[in-house]
Tab-separated table of C-alpha atoms and ligand atoms in Angstrom:
chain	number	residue	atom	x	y	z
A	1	UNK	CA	0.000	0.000	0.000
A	2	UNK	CA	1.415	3.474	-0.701
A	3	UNK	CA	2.227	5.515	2.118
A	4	UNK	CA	3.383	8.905	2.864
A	5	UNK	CA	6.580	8.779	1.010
A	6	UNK	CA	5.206	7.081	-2.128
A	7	UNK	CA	2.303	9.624	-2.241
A	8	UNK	CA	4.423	12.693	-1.653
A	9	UNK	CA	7.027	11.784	-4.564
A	10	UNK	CA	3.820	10.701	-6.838
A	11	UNK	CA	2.447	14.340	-6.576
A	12	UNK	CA	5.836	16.363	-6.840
A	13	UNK	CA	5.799	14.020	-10.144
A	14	UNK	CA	2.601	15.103	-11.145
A	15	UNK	CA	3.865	19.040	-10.359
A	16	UNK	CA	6.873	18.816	-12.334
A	17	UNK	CA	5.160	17.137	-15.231
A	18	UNK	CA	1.392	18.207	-15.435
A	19	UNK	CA	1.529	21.473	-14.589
A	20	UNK	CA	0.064	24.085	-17.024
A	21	UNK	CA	-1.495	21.003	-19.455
A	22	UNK	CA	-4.788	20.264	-20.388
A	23	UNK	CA	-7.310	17.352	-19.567
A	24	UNK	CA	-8.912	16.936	-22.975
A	25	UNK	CA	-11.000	13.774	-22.645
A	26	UNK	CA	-11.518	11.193	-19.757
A	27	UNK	CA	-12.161	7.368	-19.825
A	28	UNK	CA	-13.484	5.493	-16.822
A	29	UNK	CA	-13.307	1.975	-16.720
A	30	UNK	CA	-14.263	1.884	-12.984
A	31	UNK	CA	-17.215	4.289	-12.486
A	32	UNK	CA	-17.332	2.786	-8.637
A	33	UNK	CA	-14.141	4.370	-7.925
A	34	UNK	CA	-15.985	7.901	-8.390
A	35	UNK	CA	-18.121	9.700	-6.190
A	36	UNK	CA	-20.274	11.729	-9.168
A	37	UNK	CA	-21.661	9.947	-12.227
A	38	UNK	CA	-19.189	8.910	-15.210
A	39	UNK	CA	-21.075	11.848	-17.594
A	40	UNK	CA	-20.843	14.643	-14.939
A	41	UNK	CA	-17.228	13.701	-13.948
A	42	UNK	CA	-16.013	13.755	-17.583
A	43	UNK	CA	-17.687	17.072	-18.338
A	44	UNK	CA	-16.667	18.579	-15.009
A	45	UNK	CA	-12.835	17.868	-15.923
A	46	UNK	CA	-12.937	18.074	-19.169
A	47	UNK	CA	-10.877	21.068	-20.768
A	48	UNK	CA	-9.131	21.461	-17.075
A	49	UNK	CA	-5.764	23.398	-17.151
A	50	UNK	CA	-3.929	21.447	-14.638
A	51	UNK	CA	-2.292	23.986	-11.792
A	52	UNK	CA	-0.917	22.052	-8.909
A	53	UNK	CA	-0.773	19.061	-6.631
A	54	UNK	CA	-0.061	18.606	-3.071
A	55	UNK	CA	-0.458	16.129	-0.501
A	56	UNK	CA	-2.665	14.900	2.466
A	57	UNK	CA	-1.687	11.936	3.587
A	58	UNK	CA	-2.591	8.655	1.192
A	59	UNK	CA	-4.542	11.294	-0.997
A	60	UNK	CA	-3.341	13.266	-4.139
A	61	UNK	CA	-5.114	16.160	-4.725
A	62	UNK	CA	-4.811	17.490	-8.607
A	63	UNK	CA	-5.855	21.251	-8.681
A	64	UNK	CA	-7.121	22.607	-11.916
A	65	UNK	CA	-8.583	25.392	-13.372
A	66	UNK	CA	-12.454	23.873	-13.199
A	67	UNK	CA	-12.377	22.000	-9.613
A	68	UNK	CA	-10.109	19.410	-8.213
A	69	UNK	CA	-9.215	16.206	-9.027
A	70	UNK	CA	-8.541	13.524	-5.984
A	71	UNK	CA	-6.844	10.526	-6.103
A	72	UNK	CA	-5.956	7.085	-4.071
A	73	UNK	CA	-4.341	4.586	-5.018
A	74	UNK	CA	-6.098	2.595	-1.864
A	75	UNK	CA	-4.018	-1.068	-1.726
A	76	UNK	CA	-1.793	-0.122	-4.344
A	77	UNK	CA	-1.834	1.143	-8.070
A	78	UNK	CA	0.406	2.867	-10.893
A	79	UNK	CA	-0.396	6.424	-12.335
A	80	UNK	CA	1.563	6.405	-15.452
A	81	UNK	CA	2.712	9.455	-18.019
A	82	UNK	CA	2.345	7.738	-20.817
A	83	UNK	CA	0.931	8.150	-24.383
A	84	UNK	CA	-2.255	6.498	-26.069
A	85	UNK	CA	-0.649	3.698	-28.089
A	86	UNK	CA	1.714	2.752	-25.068
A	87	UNK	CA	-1.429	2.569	-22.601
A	88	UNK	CA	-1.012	-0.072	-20.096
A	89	UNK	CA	-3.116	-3.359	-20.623
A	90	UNK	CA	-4.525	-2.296	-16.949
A	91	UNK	CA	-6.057	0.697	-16.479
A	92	UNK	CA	-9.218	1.798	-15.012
A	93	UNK	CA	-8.799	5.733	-16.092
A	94	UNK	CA	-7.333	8.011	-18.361
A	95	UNK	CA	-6.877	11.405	-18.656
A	96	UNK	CA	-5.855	12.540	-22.050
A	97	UNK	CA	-3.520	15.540	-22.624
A	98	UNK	CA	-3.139	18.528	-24.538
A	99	UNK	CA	0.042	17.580	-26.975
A	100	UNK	CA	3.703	18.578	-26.477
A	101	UNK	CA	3.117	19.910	-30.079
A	102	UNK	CA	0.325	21.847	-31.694
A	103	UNK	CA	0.276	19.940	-34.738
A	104	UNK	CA	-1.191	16.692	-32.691
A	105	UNK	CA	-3.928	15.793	-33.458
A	106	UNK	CA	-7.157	14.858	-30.265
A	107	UNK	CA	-6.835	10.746	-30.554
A	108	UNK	CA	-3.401	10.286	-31.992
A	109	UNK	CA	-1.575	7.508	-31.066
A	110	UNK	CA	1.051	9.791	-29.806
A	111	UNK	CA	-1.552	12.136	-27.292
A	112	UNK	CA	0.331	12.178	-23.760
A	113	UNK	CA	-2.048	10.771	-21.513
A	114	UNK	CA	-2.249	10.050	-17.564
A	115	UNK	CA	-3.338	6.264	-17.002
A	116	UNK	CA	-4.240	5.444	-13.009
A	117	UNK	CA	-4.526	1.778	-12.266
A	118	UNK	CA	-5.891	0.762	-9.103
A	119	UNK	CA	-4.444	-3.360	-7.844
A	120	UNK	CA	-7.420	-3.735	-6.219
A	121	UNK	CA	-10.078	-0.703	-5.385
A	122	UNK	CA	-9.123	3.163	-4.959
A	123	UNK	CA	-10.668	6.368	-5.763
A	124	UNK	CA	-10.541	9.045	-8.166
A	125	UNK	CA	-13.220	12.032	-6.879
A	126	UNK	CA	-14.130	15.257	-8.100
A	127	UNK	CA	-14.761	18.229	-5.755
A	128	UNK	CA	-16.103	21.359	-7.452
A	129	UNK	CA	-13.897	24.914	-6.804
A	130	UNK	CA	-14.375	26.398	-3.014
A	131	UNK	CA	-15.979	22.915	-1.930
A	132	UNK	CA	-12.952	21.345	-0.838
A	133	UNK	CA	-14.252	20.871	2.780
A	134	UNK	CA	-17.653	18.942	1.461
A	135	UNK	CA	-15.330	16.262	0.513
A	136	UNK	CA	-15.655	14.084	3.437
A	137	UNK	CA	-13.090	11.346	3.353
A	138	UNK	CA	-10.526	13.977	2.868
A	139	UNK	CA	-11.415	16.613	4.502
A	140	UNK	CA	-11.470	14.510	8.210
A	141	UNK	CA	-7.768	13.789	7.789
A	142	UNK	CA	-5.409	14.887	10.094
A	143	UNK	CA	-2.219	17.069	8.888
A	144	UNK	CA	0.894	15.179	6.735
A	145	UNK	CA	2.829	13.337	9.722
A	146	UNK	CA	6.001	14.910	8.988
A	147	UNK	CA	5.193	18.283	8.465
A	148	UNK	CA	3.694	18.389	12.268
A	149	UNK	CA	5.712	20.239	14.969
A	150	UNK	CA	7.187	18.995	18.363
A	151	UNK	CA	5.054	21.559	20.298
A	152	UNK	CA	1.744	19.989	17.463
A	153	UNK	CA	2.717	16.815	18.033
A	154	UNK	CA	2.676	17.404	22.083
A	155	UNK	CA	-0.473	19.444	22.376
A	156	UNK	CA	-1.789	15.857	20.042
A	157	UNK	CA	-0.661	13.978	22.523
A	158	UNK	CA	-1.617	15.184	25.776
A	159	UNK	CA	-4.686	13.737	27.548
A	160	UNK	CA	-4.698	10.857	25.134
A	161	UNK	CA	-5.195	7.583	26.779
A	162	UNK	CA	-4.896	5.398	23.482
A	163	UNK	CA	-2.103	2.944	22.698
A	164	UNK	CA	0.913	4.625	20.456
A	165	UNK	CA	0.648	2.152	17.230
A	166	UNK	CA	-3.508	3.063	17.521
A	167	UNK	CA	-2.442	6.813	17.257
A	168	UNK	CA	0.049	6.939	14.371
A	169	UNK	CA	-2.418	4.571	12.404
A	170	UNK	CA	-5.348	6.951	12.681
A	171	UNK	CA	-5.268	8.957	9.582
A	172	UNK	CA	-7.547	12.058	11.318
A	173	UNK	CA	-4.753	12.503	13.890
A	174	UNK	CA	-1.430	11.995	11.709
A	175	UNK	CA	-1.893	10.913	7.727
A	176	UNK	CA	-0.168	9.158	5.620
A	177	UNK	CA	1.777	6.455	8.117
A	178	UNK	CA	0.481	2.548	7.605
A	179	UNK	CA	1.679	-0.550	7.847
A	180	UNK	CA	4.712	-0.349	6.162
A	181	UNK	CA	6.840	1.892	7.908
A	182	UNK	CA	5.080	2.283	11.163
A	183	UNK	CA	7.693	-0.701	12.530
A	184	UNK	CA	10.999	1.174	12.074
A	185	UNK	CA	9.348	4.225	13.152
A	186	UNK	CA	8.988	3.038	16.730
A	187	UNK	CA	12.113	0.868	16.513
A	188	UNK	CA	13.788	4.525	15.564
A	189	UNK	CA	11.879	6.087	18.546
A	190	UNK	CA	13.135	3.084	20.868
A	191	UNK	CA	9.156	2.887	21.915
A	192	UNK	CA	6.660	-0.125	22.061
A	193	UNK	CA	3.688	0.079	19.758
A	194	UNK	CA	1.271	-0.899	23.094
A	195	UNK	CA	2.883	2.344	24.894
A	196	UNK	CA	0.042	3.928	26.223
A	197	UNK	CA	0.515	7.456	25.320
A	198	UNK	CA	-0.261	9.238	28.750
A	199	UNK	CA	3.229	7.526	29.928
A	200	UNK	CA	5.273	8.701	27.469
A	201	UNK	CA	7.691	11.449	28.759
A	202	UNK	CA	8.583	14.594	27.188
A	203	UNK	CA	11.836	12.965	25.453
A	204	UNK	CA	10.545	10.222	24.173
A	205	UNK	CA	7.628	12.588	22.501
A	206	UNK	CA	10.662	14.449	21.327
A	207	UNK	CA	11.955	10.741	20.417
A	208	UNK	CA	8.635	9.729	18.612
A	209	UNK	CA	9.066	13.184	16.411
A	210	UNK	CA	12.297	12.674	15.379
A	211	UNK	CA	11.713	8.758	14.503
A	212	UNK	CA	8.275	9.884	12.230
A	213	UNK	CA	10.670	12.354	10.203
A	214	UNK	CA	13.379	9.884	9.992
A	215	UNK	CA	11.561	6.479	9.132
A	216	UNK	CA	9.704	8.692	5.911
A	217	UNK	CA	12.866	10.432	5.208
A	218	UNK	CA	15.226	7.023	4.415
A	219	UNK	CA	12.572	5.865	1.676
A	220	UNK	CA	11.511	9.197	0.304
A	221	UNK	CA	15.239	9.422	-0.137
A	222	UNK	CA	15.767	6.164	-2.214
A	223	UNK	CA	12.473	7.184	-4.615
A	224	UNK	CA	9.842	5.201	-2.296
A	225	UNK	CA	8.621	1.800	-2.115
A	226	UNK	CA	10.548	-1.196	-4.505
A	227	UNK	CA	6.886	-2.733	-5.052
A	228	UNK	CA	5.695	0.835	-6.123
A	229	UNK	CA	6.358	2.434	-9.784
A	230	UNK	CA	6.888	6.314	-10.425
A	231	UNK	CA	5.208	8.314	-13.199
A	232	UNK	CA	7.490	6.760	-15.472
A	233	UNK	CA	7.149	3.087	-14.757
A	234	UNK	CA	10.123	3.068	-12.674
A	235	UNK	CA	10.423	1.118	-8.934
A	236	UNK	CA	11.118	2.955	-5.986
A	237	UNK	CA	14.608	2.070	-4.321
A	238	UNK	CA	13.773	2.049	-0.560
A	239	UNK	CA	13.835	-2.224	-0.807
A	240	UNK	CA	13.448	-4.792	1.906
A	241	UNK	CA	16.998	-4.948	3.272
A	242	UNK	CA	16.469	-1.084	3.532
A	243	UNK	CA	13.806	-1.961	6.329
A	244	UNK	CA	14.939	-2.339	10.024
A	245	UNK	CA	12.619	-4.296	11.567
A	246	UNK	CA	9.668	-4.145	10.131
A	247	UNK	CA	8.725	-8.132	8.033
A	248	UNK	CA	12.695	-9.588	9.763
A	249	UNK	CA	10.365	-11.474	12.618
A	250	UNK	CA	13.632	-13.832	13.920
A	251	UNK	CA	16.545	-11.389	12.255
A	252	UNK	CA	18.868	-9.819	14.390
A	253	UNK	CA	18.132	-5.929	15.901
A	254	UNK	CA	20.454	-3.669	13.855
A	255	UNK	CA	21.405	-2.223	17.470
A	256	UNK	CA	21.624	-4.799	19.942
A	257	UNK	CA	21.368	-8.067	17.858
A	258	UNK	CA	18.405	-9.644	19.602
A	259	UNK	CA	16.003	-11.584	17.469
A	260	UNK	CA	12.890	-9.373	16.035
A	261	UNK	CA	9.906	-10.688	17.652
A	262	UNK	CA	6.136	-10.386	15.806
A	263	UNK	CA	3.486	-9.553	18.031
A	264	UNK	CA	0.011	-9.385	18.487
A	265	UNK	CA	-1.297	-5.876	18.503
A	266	UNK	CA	-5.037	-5.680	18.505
A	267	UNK	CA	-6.471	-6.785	15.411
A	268	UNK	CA	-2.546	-6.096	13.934
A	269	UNK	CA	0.513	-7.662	14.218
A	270	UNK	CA	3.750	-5.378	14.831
A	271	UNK	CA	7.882	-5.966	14.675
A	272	UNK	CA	9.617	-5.241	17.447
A	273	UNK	CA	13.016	-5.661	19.238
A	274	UNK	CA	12.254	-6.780	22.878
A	275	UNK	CA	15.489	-4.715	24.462
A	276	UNK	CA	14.771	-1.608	22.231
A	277	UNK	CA	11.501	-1.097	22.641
A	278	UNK	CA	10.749	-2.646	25.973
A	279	UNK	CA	6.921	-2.088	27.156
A	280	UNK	CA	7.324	-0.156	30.019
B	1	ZN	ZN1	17.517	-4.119	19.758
């Protein structure tokens, strides 16, 4: 599933590449994965001028000139820059493109077009201009867990009586951190995902911080995900032995060399170190 870092380095794609172009036509293959009806979708985005993208977690949000576009890739997915005779065999949308060229012609084979394949479900919504905040499943999220503060992430914290994995999980309190990086995160941190937040201490908040910026920061360095594809069909380099802990149940701890033990957490299970992240 893409996570924070995959997300963010989709959308700083789709900035560098999309901005200033124009939607020209649409084709859905999946009309569940909208929120409107296939007709008013297409004729809502149609003849968009594409003008930014940003972030919020596991969502992309494509600003244009006639409303907003909204993607997730839920479980997993590719959104490919590619053209329409090198369209992928799987796709379940496509956004055709204004040309590189003026001579090209609406339905060349050659028209530079934006495919979005979903592996399983996800979701590509529309929200008109100014009605951002109607858009529910967005618009409950939390901010992007690494731009967050010490003193946000503190004022977050206090009074909460929840358990610490249960709290980095929730996508209305932190987005964009799942399963795949929430391990080394609290191995990073030195904390137990049962920690029940009101015992944490000051330092170990400041520890928790730190560890959230750091655990994103080694994959969004190496390109995100290997199981993940950029705009141009190429895998992410942040691979398995780049992971700590997180999937090595019986490896060695990269600090102290006990064996990784998985756990039951809840309805989850989690990596840990016993010595590193003793429950306390
Ligand atoms: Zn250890």
């Amino acid at each position: 599933m893409p996570e924070f870092p995959e997300i963010y380095l989709r959308t700083q794609e789709i900035k560098a590449n999309l901005v200033g172009r124009v939607i020209r036509d649409i084709d859905v293959l999946q009309p569940k994965s909208l929120n409107i009806p296939v007709d008013d979708f297409t004729a809502a985005l149609s003849g968009a001028v594409i003008l930014d993208a940003y972030q919020r977690g596991k969502w992309i949000f494509v600003e244009t000139s006639q409303g907003y576009l909204l993607l997730n890739l839920g479980m997993g997915g590719e959104i490919l820059l590619t053209s329409r005779a090198a369209l992928p065999e799987k796709h379940r949308l496509v956004f055709y493109l204004d040309g590189q060229s003026d001579k090209l012609e609406p339905g060349a084979d050659d028209q530079p077009c934006l495919s979005v394949n979903f592996w399983w479900f996800g979701y590509a919504h529309y929200a008109a201009c100014g009605e951002l905040e109607k858009h529910e499943m967005s618009a409950k999220l939390g901010p992007n867990a690494t731009e967050v503060s010490l003193e946000e992430l503190k004022s977050m914290l206090a009074g909460n009586k929840s358990r610490l994995k249960n709290f980095l999980l929730d996508q209305t309190r932190l987005a964009g951190i799942g399963n795949a990086y929430i391990h080394d995160i609290l191995f990073l941190a030195g904390l137990h995902p049962l920690r029940k937040i009101d015992t944490l201490s000051q330092q170990e908040i400041e520890a928790l911080h730190a560890a959230i910026r750091k655990g994103l920061q080694i994959s969004l360095d190496k390109g995100g995900a290997f199981y993940e594809v950029n705009l141009f069909g190429e895998k992410g380099g942040f691979a398995m032995e780049d992971i700590l802990i997180g999937y090595r149940e019986g490896q060695p701890c990269p600090t102290c060399a006990a064996p990784i033990q998985k756990i039951k957490t809840g309805g989850t299970s989690s990596f840990i170190c016993p010595t590193c992240q003793p429950l306390v």
